[in-house]
XYZ file of C-alpha atoms in Angstrom:
723
model
C 41.508 140.403 -26.407
C 40.290 137.053 -24.914
C 37.165 137.227 -22.996
C 38.529 136.467 -19.453
C 41.087 139.353 -19.971
C 38.214 141.888 -20.757
C 36.329 140.580 -17.623
C 39.345 141.114 -15.460
C 39.841 144.765 -16.881
C 36.145 145.623 -16.203
C 36.348 144.322 -12.718
C 39.492 146.078 -11.948
C 38.078 149.421 -13.273
C 35.135 149.137 -10.838
C 37.605 148.621 -8.025
C 39.548 151.665 -9.031
C 36.470 153.688 -9.118
C 35.481 152.433 -5.624
C 38.961 153.139 -4.166
C 38.919 156.790 -5.856
C 35.491 157.542 -4.250
C 37.072 156.509 -0.711
C 40.339 158.542 -1.324
C 38.433 161.789 -2.225
C 37.896 162.387 1.589
C 41.636 162.413 2.341
C 42.885 165.798 3.717
C 44.783 167.286 0.824
C 46.795 169.606 3.119
C 48.024 166.790 5.118
C 48.986 164.768 2.042
C 50.995 167.782 0.687
C 52.886 168.194 4.121
C 53.783 164.388 4.247
C 54.761 163.852 0.801
C 58.218 165.572 1.181
C 59.034 163.329 4.085
C 57.710 160.172 2.529
C 59.515 160.104 -0.775
C 63.231 159.835 -0.803
C 65.166 162.646 -2.403
C 65.786 160.693 -5.615
C 62.139 159.706 -5.846
C 60.763 163.206 -4.927
C 62.547 164.830 -7.857
C 61.112 162.245 -10.097
C 57.524 162.593 -8.880
C 56.892 166.238 -9.769
C 55.318 167.727 -12.877
C 56.863 167.025 -16.342
C 58.856 169.985 -16.654
C 60.363 169.787 -13.048
C 60.923 166.099 -13.674
C 63.115 166.801 -16.781
C 65.088 169.359 -14.681
C 65.533 167.063 -11.796
C 66.759 164.182 -14.074
C 69.304 166.444 -15.782
C 70.435 167.662 -12.442
C 71.130 164.068 -11.393
C 73.208 163.401 -14.340
C 74.982 166.764 -14.294
C 75.956 166.673 -10.424
C 76.372 163.078 -9.358
C 79.933 161.958 -9.204
C 79.095 158.325 -10.332
C 77.617 158.930 -13.754
C 73.846 157.910 -14.040
C 71.544 158.564 -16.864
C 67.996 158.521 -15.762
C 64.983 158.080 -18.283
C 61.581 158.597 -16.906
C 58.333 156.978 -17.338
C 57.205 159.982 -19.594
C 59.909 159.078 -22.161
C 59.243 155.293 -22.061
C 55.517 155.506 -22.790
C 55.773 157.920 -25.664
C 55.471 155.490 -28.338
C 52.882 153.230 -26.803
C 55.043 150.370 -26.603
C 53.648 147.033 -25.405
C 56.734 145.948 -23.436
C 59.646 147.827 -21.912
C 62.069 145.859 -24.249
C 60.716 147.729 -27.348
C 61.120 151.088 -25.603
C 64.704 150.453 -24.735
C 65.925 150.422 -28.163
C 65.438 154.390 -28.128
C 67.682 154.975 -25.140
C 71.071 156.571 -25.557
C 73.966 154.123 -25.939
C 71.466 150.955 -25.718
C 70.725 148.491 -28.419
C 68.369 145.638 -28.413
C 69.014 142.160 -30.307
C 66.248 139.818 -29.859
C 65.555 139.880 -26.110
C 69.140 140.798 -25.311
C 69.748 144.645 -24.107
C 73.139 145.683 -24.929
C 75.336 148.504 -23.934
C 78.564 149.236 -25.886
C 77.092 146.730 -28.239
C 77.630 143.849 -25.654
C 75.007 141.617 -24.140
C 75.035 138.077 -22.933
C 76.062 138.841 -19.448
C 78.400 141.801 -20.238
C 75.266 144.135 -19.669
C 73.890 143.768 -16.306
C 70.032 144.322 -16.047
C 68.386 144.744 -12.537
C 64.923 145.401 -11.378
C 64.983 147.611 -8.400
C 68.560 147.128 -7.976
C 68.221 143.256 -7.920
C 68.938 140.518 -10.412
C 65.572 139.110 -11.603
C 64.714 135.547 -11.082
C 65.708 133.107 -13.995
C 62.364 133.022 -15.713
C 61.827 136.771 -15.970
C 61.947 138.430 -19.408
C 61.872 142.130 -20.193
C 59.255 141.548 -23.064
C 56.663 140.720 -20.381
C 57.043 143.954 -18.302
C 54.794 146.772 -19.546
C 56.389 150.242 -19.600
C 53.504 151.899 -17.602
C 54.784 149.680 -14.562
C 58.171 151.340 -14.621
C 59.003 154.647 -12.930
C 62.242 155.146 -14.419
C 65.250 153.297 -16.062
C 68.717 154.182 -14.897
C 71.671 153.671 -17.240
C 74.893 153.359 -15.288
C 78.017 153.277 -17.739
C 80.788 152.684 -15.099
C 80.370 150.404 -12.248
C 79.581 151.406 -8.544
C 80.055 149.537 -5.589
C 76.375 149.641 -4.543
C 75.521 147.281 -7.467
C 77.095 144.018 -8.572
C 80.187 144.559 -10.474
C 79.143 141.858 -13.085
C 78.820 144.811 -15.430
C 81.557 144.941 -17.868
C 79.640 146.990 -20.365
C 77.359 148.731 -17.744
C 74.251 148.327 -15.872
C 70.522 149.105 -16.649
C 68.406 149.329 -13.561
C 64.791 149.319 -14.041
C 62.946 150.853 -11.069
C 59.105 149.948 -10.764
C 56.419 152.499 -9.874
C 57.124 153.980 -6.576
C 56.595 157.565 -5.903
C 53.083 158.885 -4.677
C 52.361 162.578 -4.162
C 48.436 162.485 -4.666
C 45.610 160.220 -5.470
C 45.418 159.345 -9.137
C 43.993 156.373 -11.276
C 44.410 155.584 -14.827
C 43.182 153.282 -17.465
C 44.823 152.550 -20.825
C 43.606 150.293 -23.448
C 45.758 149.506 -26.316
C 45.495 147.540 -29.677
C 47.866 147.154 -32.573
C 48.983 144.780 -35.279
C 50.733 144.331 -38.750
C 50.346 141.907 -41.557
C 49.782 138.499 -39.492
C 49.990 140.088 -36.054
C 47.547 141.246 -33.625
C 48.039 142.510 -29.862
C 46.014 144.150 -27.370
C 46.697 145.176 -23.747
C 45.021 146.797 -20.788
C 46.858 148.750 -18.194
C 45.261 149.844 -14.903
C 46.879 151.822 -12.050
C 45.775 153.568 -8.887
C 47.587 155.215 -6.097
C 46.790 157.423 -3.150
C 47.883 158.583 0.251
C 46.150 158.480 3.651
C 47.663 159.689 6.781
C 50.767 157.650 7.158
C 50.137 155.350 4.415
C 50.669 155.661 0.743
C 50.070 153.046 -1.905
C 50.461 152.154 -5.621
C 48.641 149.198 -7.373
C 49.020 148.419 -11.026
C 47.897 145.530 -13.427
C 48.413 144.912 -17.163
C 46.945 142.398 -19.113
C 48.181 141.603 -22.690
C 47.612 139.378 -25.756
C 49.529 138.709 -28.824
C 48.817 136.453 -31.890
C 51.656 136.228 -34.575
C 52.244 134.538 -38.013
C 55.870 134.913 -39.026
C 57.254 133.337 -42.187
C 60.950 132.967 -42.690
C 63.118 131.454 -45.395
C 66.463 129.714 -44.959
C 69.212 128.214 -47.301
C 71.999 125.792 -46.546
C 74.864 124.900 -48.612
C 77.962 122.624 -47.945
C 81.067 122.315 -49.905
C 83.935 119.835 -49.554
C 87.550 120.868 -49.125
C 88.034 120.910 -52.853
C 85.149 123.277 -53.408
C 82.783 120.684 -54.858
C 79.014 121.310 -53.663
C 77.980 118.364 -51.360
C 74.734 119.657 -50.097
C 72.189 122.284 -50.830
C 68.670 122.895 -49.586
C 66.038 125.504 -48.962
C 63.414 125.778 -46.246
C 60.246 127.689 -45.988
C 59.039 128.141 -42.426
C 55.824 129.440 -40.726
C 55.711 130.091 -37.125
C 52.163 130.750 -35.695
C 52.075 131.665 -31.980
C 49.736 133.139 -29.273
C 50.452 134.434 -26.004
C 48.644 136.019 -23.173
C 49.650 137.322 -19.748
C 49.209 139.542 -16.765
C 51.638 141.645 -14.728
C 50.716 142.961 -11.228
C 52.661 145.456 -9.149
C 51.890 146.834 -5.633
C 53.702 149.174 -3.425
C 52.740 149.967 0.224
C 54.657 152.604 2.357
C 54.416 153.451 5.852
C 55.926 156.548 7.492
C 56.995 155.372 10.965
C 58.085 157.366 13.958
C 60.482 160.279 13.015
C 61.790 159.885 9.541
C 61.810 156.026 9.577
C 59.654 154.373 6.914
C 58.879 150.725 5.904
C 58.033 149.724 2.317
C 56.537 146.413 0.924
C 56.667 146.066 -2.857
C 55.487 142.982 -4.819
C 55.681 142.302 -8.598
C 53.992 139.260 -10.101
C 53.465 138.095 -13.630
C 51.954 134.916 -15.364
C 51.516 134.124 -18.933
C 50.699 131.267 -21.350
C 51.808 130.648 -24.871
C 51.113 128.176 -27.664
C 51.864 127.536 -31.443
C 53.433 125.555 -33.872
C 56.257 125.815 -36.589
C 55.877 124.088 -40.083
C 59.218 123.634 -42.073
C 58.994 122.444 -45.448
C 62.500 121.739 -47.349
C 63.515 121.131 -50.618
C 66.766 119.403 -51.293
C 68.716 120.474 -54.434
C 71.510 117.905 -54.327
C 71.898 114.210 -53.944
C 72.425 114.308 -50.288
C 69.085 113.700 -48.719
C 67.627 115.611 -45.916
C 65.940 113.213 -43.361
C 63.119 115.572 -42.696
C 61.470 117.258 -45.690
C 58.398 118.017 -43.644
C 59.029 118.897 -40.044
C 56.278 120.281 -37.966
C 56.738 121.139 -34.307
C 54.031 122.245 -31.919
C 54.569 123.942 -28.571
C 52.775 125.298 -25.446
C 53.788 126.412 -21.996
C 53.423 128.791 -19.162
C 55.636 130.925 -16.963
C 54.919 132.704 -13.484
C 57.184 134.881 -11.612
C 56.946 136.642 -8.319
C 59.261 138.891 -6.424
C 58.468 140.532 -3.113
C 60.623 142.866 -1.081
C 60.360 144.639 2.338
C 62.431 147.809 2.812
C 63.209 149.453 6.208
C 64.865 152.945 6.133
C 65.953 154.175 9.669
C 67.378 157.534 10.628
C 69.608 157.791 13.509
C 70.385 160.741 15.850
C 73.649 161.212 14.672
C 72.619 161.649 11.164
C 73.339 158.056 9.869
C 70.971 156.242 7.714
C 70.331 152.456 7.438
C 68.690 151.092 4.151
C 67.935 147.453 4.629
C 65.992 145.092 2.379
C 64.666 141.505 2.429
C 63.371 139.847 -0.647
C 62.012 136.618 -1.970
C 61.499 135.390 -5.485
C 59.932 132.491 -7.122
C 59.780 131.430 -10.757
C 58.100 128.570 -12.361
C 58.016 127.653 -16.207
C 56.822 124.594 -18.219
C 57.221 123.973 -21.813
C 56.195 121.228 -24.193
C 57.545 120.756 -27.741
C 56.486 118.055 -30.056
C 58.439 117.425 -33.291
C 57.177 115.184 -36.090
C 59.357 114.626 -39.173
C 58.396 112.925 -42.521
C 60.620 111.786 -45.348
C 60.019 112.017 -48.900
C 57.759 109.096 -48.818
C 55.682 110.769 -46.316
C 56.663 108.038 -43.614
C 56.998 109.228 -40.081
C 60.784 109.055 -39.275
C 61.107 111.548 -36.298
C 58.575 111.364 -33.433
C 60.172 113.284 -30.539
C 58.484 115.039 -27.509
C 60.157 117.451 -25.074
C 58.719 118.400 -21.776
C 60.534 120.807 -19.518
C 59.547 122.023 -16.005
C 61.719 124.440 -14.175
C 61.323 126.187 -10.821
C 63.521 128.846 -9.124
C 63.334 129.805 -5.483
C 65.431 132.575 -3.929
C 65.933 134.827 -0.932
C 68.155 137.832 -0.753
C 69.081 140.706 1.644
C 70.814 143.934 0.930
C 71.572 146.819 3.006
C 73.626 150.175 3.200
C 74.717 152.403 6.154
C 75.409 155.934 5.184
C 77.556 157.622 7.816
C 77.866 161.392 8.223
C 81.355 161.203 9.853
C 83.296 163.746 7.862
C 82.065 166.956 6.256
C 81.875 166.929 2.563
C 81.940 162.945 2.531
C 78.993 160.347 1.821
C 80.606 157.437 3.409
C 78.594 154.235 3.142
C 79.127 150.514 3.884
C 76.857 147.576 2.785
C 76.170 143.995 2.114
C 74.523 141.872 -0.542
C 73.651 138.360 0.127
C 71.506 135.926 -2.016
C 70.569 132.185 -2.009
C 68.842 130.724 -4.929
C 67.775 127.006 -5.570
C 66.920 125.763 -9.129
C 65.524 122.677 -10.292
C 64.750 121.523 -13.746
C 63.325 118.218 -15.132
C 63.472 117.704 -18.844
C 62.059 114.532 -20.616
C 62.617 113.569 -24.123
C 60.906 110.735 -25.798
C 61.965 109.594 -28.921
C 61.355 106.825 -31.462
C 65.146 106.413 -31.492
C 65.646 104.913 -27.998
C 69.358 105.968 -28.091
C 68.319 109.602 -27.560
C 65.589 108.995 -24.828
C 66.297 110.387 -21.478
C 64.559 111.781 -18.415
C 66.987 114.422 -17.032
C 66.660 115.801 -13.480
C 68.832 118.771 -12.824
C 69.180 120.777 -9.639
C 71.472 123.559 -8.686
C 72.004 125.972 -5.710
C 73.746 129.592 -5.924
C 74.980 131.300 -3.041
C 76.466 134.650 -3.370
C 77.830 137.171 -0.837
C 79.124 140.570 -1.281
C 80.421 143.462 0.952
C 81.234 147.034 -0.164
C 82.329 150.291 0.876
C 82.165 153.712 -0.859
C 82.871 157.341 -0.386
C 81.687 160.445 -2.543
C 83.963 163.185 -1.546
C 83.468 166.772 -2.566
C 87.083 167.981 -2.504
C 86.268 171.475 -3.771
C 83.192 172.883 -5.274
C 84.623 171.968 -8.721
C 86.100 168.701 -7.986
C 84.432 165.644 -6.506
C 85.601 161.990 -6.354
C 84.020 158.624 -5.795
C 86.066 155.713 -4.228
C 84.546 152.361 -3.829
C 85.520 148.707 -3.462
C 83.225 145.590 -3.585
C 84.136 141.980 -2.999
C 81.871 139.370 -4.391
C 81.896 135.713 -3.984
C 79.665 133.179 -5.772
C 79.457 129.446 -5.121
C 77.616 127.014 -7.458
C 76.621 123.453 -6.846
C 74.760 121.475 -9.537
C 73.648 117.868 -9.598
C 72.044 115.755 -12.329
C 72.088 112.107 -13.531
C 75.752 111.267 -13.455
C 76.813 114.767 -12.601
C 77.929 116.395 -9.479
C 79.835 119.736 -10.109
C 80.718 122.707 -8.333
C 82.468 125.999 -8.759
C 83.533 128.864 -6.615
C 84.596 132.354 -7.574
C 85.367 135.560 -5.880
C 86.451 139.007 -7.225
C 87.537 142.141 -5.623
C 86.599 145.243 -7.588
C 88.353 148.542 -6.614
C 86.427 151.538 -8.290
C 87.257 155.105 -8.979
C 85.176 157.799 -10.556
C 85.930 161.734 -10.732
C 83.834 164.815 -11.821
C 85.633 168.016 -12.524
C 83.577 171.216 -13.371
C 85.869 173.667 -15.327
C 86.183 176.933 -13.630
C 85.114 179.772 -15.680
C 83.261 177.616 -18.255
C 79.854 177.352 -16.914
C 78.106 174.159 -17.731
C 81.375 172.474 -18.894
C 82.728 169.233 -17.096
C 84.943 166.449 -17.275
C 84.410 162.855 -16.248
C 86.876 160.041 -15.546
C 86.391 156.516 -14.145
C 88.547 153.532 -13.529
C 86.926 150.100 -12.799
C 87.402 146.536 -12.279
C 84.486 144.361 -13.352
C 83.746 140.832 -14.309
C 81.493 138.380 -16.001
C 80.432 135.218 -14.248
C 79.723 132.067 -16.319
C 76.085 131.413 -16.565
C 74.579 128.326 -14.798
C 73.694 126.817 -18.151
C 77.463 127.237 -19.121
C 78.736 125.457 -16.023
C 76.675 122.287 -15.966
C 77.922 119.609 -18.378
C 74.570 118.477 -19.758
C 74.174 117.280 -23.391
C 71.389 118.785 -25.319
C 70.694 117.005 -28.516
C 69.803 118.684 -31.839
C 67.220 117.073 -34.113
C 69.503 117.330 -37.125
C 73.087 117.434 -36.089
C 75.408 119.800 -38.349
C 78.447 121.940 -37.812
C 76.000 124.997 -37.640
C 73.388 123.239 -35.761
C 75.271 121.327 -33.185
C 74.555 119.846 -29.941
C 75.447 121.720 -26.935
C 77.050 121.199 -23.365
C 78.370 123.056 -20.503
C 81.868 123.280 -18.752
C 82.326 123.168 -15.040
C 85.868 124.305 -15.315
C 84.827 127.756 -16.543
C 86.289 130.671 -14.830
C 84.971 134.210 -14.629
C 86.079 136.875 -17.282
C 87.801 139.895 -15.731
C 88.030 143.356 -17.065
C 89.904 146.637 -16.446
C 87.705 149.564 -17.523
C 88.620 153.041 -18.263
C 86.005 155.649 -19.171
C 86.252 159.320 -19.717
C 83.766 162.020 -20.924
C 83.511 165.806 -21.657
C 79.963 167.379 -21.152
C 78.552 170.718 -22.061
C 75.482 171.940 -20.688
C 74.363 175.351 -22.084
C 70.751 175.611 -21.480
C 67.782 173.816 -19.433
C 67.502 170.353 -20.962
C 70.480 171.087 -23.456
C 73.567 168.776 -23.309
C 76.411 167.971 -25.632
C 78.590 164.836 -24.549
C 81.496 162.926 -26.026
C 82.565 159.718 -24.080
C 85.414 157.320 -24.689
C 85.861 153.875 -23.041
C 88.288 150.866 -23.063
C 87.770 147.358 -21.559
C 90.634 144.845 -21.433
C 89.088 141.506 -20.779
C 91.028 138.421 -19.539
C 89.737 134.784 -19.494
C 87.291 135.327 -22.405
C 84.658 132.613 -22.603
C 84.100 131.444 -26.024
C 81.976 128.652 -27.692
C 83.724 126.227 -29.985
C 82.177 123.499 -31.947
C 84.065 120.229 -31.881
C 83.444 116.732 -33.435
C 82.804 114.532 -30.379
C 82.347 110.780 -31.705
C 80.032 111.241 -34.763
C 78.161 114.532 -33.405
C 79.119 118.238 -33.393
C 79.034 119.662 -29.866
C 79.272 123.319 -28.970
C 80.717 124.127 -25.643
C 82.278 127.134 -23.878
C 85.888 127.659 -22.904
C 88.095 130.075 -21.441
C 90.243 131.198 -24.294
C 92.368 134.370 -24.383
C 91.797 137.991 -24.184
C 89.661 140.628 -25.687
C 90.122 144.327 -26.274
C 87.246 146.614 -26.405
C 87.064 150.311 -27.333
C 84.179 152.800 -27.684
C 83.187 156.311 -28.794
C 79.866 157.766 -27.769
C 78.511 161.147 -29.024
C 75.264 162.437 -27.518
C 73.109 165.612 -27.914
C 69.752 166.860 -26.712
C 68.216 170.115 -26.341
C 65.056 172.026 -26.869
C 64.952 173.928 -30.211
C 64.265 177.223 -28.204
C 67.968 176.725 -26.782
C 69.133 177.654 -30.409
C 66.261 179.603 -31.818
C 64.378 182.111 -29.503
C 61.137 181.814 -31.450
C 61.126 178.326 -32.282
C 58.263 176.172 -31.659
C 58.177 173.581 -28.622
C 60.352 171.054 -30.074
C 62.743 168.625 -28.427
C 65.680 167.113 -30.361
C 67.854 164.143 -29.336
C 70.631 162.121 -30.982
C 73.225 159.457 -30.085
C 75.981 157.852 -31.989
C 78.152 154.891 -30.866
C 81.100 153.493 -32.677
C 82.524 150.326 -31.065
C 85.835 148.260 -31.669
C 86.837 145.139 -30.534
C 89.326 142.095 -31.198
C 89.625 138.735 -29.620
C 93.048 137.197 -29.389
C 93.240 133.732 -31.013
C 90.514 134.423 -33.441
C 92.048 135.772 -36.743
C 90.360 138.635 -38.602
C 88.688 139.825 -40.392
C 85.625 140.183 -38.118
C 87.352 139.042 -34.991
C 84.998 141.032 -32.611
C 83.383 140.109 -29.284
C 79.767 138.841 -28.762
C 78.971 139.775 -32.347
C 79.274 143.402 -31.274
C 77.922 145.956 -33.933
C 80.302 148.465 -34.968
C 78.055 151.463 -35.298
C 74.607 152.216 -33.743
C 72.678 155.590 -33.708
C 69.227 156.951 -32.398
C 67.732 160.195 -33.667
C 64.563 161.579 -32.371
C 62.384 164.719 -32.026
C 59.173 165.568 -30.228
C 56.773 168.588 -30.552
C 54.056 170.038 -28.607
C 51.341 172.092 -30.492
C 48.399 172.904 -28.094
C 46.363 169.549 -27.543
C 48.525 167.857 -30.194
C 51.909 166.055 -29.335
C 53.871 164.130 -31.991
C 57.177 162.861 -32.609
C 59.409 160.402 -34.553
C 62.294 158.183 -33.880
C 64.998 156.582 -36.145
C 67.338 153.747 -34.702
C 70.153 152.160 -36.780
C 72.457 149.199 -35.951
C 74.994 148.230 -38.478
C 75.272 144.740 -39.574
C 78.323 142.922 -40.436
C 80.353 139.516 -40.077
C 81.890 138.563 -36.922
C 84.175 135.602 -36.361
C 83.419 133.837 -32.945
C 86.061 131.245 -33.197
C 88.633 129.541 -35.477
C 85.912 127.710 -37.329
C 82.512 129.671 -36.700
C 81.443 133.039 -38.168
C 78.118 134.929 -37.783
C 76.390 137.631 -39.671
C 73.545 139.878 -38.678
C 72.059 142.375 -41.264
C 71.635 146.106 -40.406
C 68.593 147.228 -38.654
C 66.744 150.469 -39.421
C 63.664 151.174 -37.383
C 61.573 154.251 -37.979
C 58.737 154.971 -35.731
C 56.300 157.917 -35.335
C 53.584 158.760 -32.762
C 50.764 161.253 -32.783
C 48.907 162.267 -29.286
C 45.599 164.311 -28.973
C 44.445 165.470 -25.633
C 40.893 165.822 -25.599
C 40.772 166.912 -21.882
C 43.380 167.148 -19.455
C 42.447 163.429 -18.346
C 41.461 161.947 -21.725
C 43.954 161.405 -24.727
C 44.466 159.122 -27.628
C 47.783 158.011 -28.900
C 48.386 156.626 -32.383
C 51.701 154.839 -33.289
C 53.247 153.603 -36.652
C 56.236 151.285 -36.434
C 58.826 149.489 -38.563
C 57.965 151.907 -41.430
C 61.123 151.078 -43.530
C 60.282 147.435 -43.533
C 63.792 146.049 -43.010
C 64.164 142.266 -43.417
C 66.199 140.587 -40.627
C 68.959 138.492 -42.332
C 71.232 136.268 -40.261
C 73.951 133.909 -41.603
C 76.187 131.236 -40.115
C 79.250 129.629 -41.292
C 81.496 126.773 -40.430
C 84.887 126.387 -41.924
C 86.644 123.028 -41.157
C 89.395 120.932 -42.600
C 86.956 118.943 -44.599
C 84.974 121.777 -46.045
C 82.552 124.537 -45.184
C 78.938 124.761 -44.170
C 76.827 127.988 -44.702
C 73.310 128.890 -43.671
C 71.283 131.877 -44.267
C 67.739 132.833 -42.756
C 65.594 135.674 -43.915
C 62.668 136.941 -41.680
C 60.480 139.561 -43.340
C 59.415 142.737 -41.148
C 55.982 144.321 -41.802
C 54.920 147.846 -40.974
C 52.674 147.965 -37.803
C 50.329 150.245 -35.889
C 49.220 150.856 -32.486
C 46.249 152.867 -30.943
C 45.976 153.652 -27.180
C 43.031 155.274 -25.231
C 44.396 156.739 -22.002
C 41.995 157.880 -19.246
C 42.920 159.414 -15.874
C 40.033 158.992 -13.366
């Protein structure tokens, strides 16, 4: 770990010790009495010891009309992952491709990812967030009115550390690596209560260094089948990154049952590296850059701060209002140097990009106790964001030089109403409606474009507990959701590729895009037969209109990829899930917990002929299997995840292939004392190479490329100490 990160770690540990000594004088009796009032019901259930936490989490899923799967911090940190993105691939019904989190196999805006119920700023990435800073992850399969309905596939809400019941501090030091990879991190946290004030403070410092080779091959054929181009490229990417995450939460108990909370999350990181491409041409067609070297460096900085006021009224009503600000800055420099076969410099191109995002938002909900058996609520959601980016490209070819200043404002407003109605002790109904409007205005050199969209989403969910069959219940949901075009899709800026081909085209936006609209149906049957034991079968359907698809077209003498609204898509899904302690089926079994989930997805896209006409490169099959065992001071477990690979056709001319992924991990935990433990993890034990392919079929022939990236087994070791 770099020296400055180590110094910060030692300084923070000293501060935690000092805070711990001061907190030792707190009256523990007063703390116990005030904890129940200070923590909201959902948070209180999640702040209890591990056995009670699991029971509370299961109760949430079993009893809430609007289905919500809760994954606690205890589950997220089991395998010692350095970031929350790696932990998500073990969640039921969730897959991860690169930095894209997917439900039902769909990402890229179909799955909504929130942090504390809010959309994160533009520069935020899940691979910069440590699992230790997360209290829980909520998986919402069918949309509710309280969250944005930009969730065709579903919503994943990441809730940062909140609940405080007693003073505690913890230090975690982690190191790991693989062939060509090294990483390290330190996590520090402390929380306590004193009189009317409770607080949680956390810091995470991380460092990564990677050397990643890859191999690619390209072939082009004319319409008559004759080989026109063939080349092979060997690439080595070397990168280094370091960063810090900070999280704080202060909670004041006000008069009566009112409370005020101030929570802030900040992150900052730096990265640098280079990429070395060496290309051998096996046909007469010459490749202009047999040696192409790129160097890069940059930084990012994110800040989110929220103030939350909860007021209880005499009539029993509750107002929960939040005001938040966000800020994001990023800088990136890329220099490309290309040489020909005579070693002459033929490409000398520099990109410098600077972006900043500023935003303010307010959300609120009033819960009214007007009718017995009803939980009626009304709310609002308003946000304003201003984004600015400056991109400068300097090139020896003056025709491609440009200085591109680009700015955009996004204004969104939403209002919602919902009611959870307990019709009988066995039947409950959730009814909701949410209206959302989004206005976007973008300006750039020669560009002044805007768009406005509004969507009304009626929502319904029902839960029926089958009489006479304890633990058996049925769920049904009918939803209207949408996917808004991304800002980068709306602005008609032209981005140039260094070597323009049909499979590596330039890109541009389209200000005429409309949102995709979806009608969703979900149904499930659940069987709970013991504490912590569940069997579930769920089916789903999404009918999507106004589908946004990218198409590659020849504009002048360059290939350009741009998005267009084209036709419809039809999505179907089947999910099977089982989890249970082995003691639920074997009386004298060891303390072993078993979990498994399997998802089968189908999708077709109108206007794109098969085979492989699927939406968003959706995998047809994915599965997770895992088991955890406790034997005295020893804990251990293993996890296997599988995502099927196959070809998918994205347009009339373009097809894409991703190889199957098989991830096998195992961990071992030894508790030296109740406060000191050591965790060892082995990952990527099956060594599955990542293979991706692209294919372009046009009237003049076809173009194929394949890239192989080796995956190497890795290890992690973590020392964890509660102070």
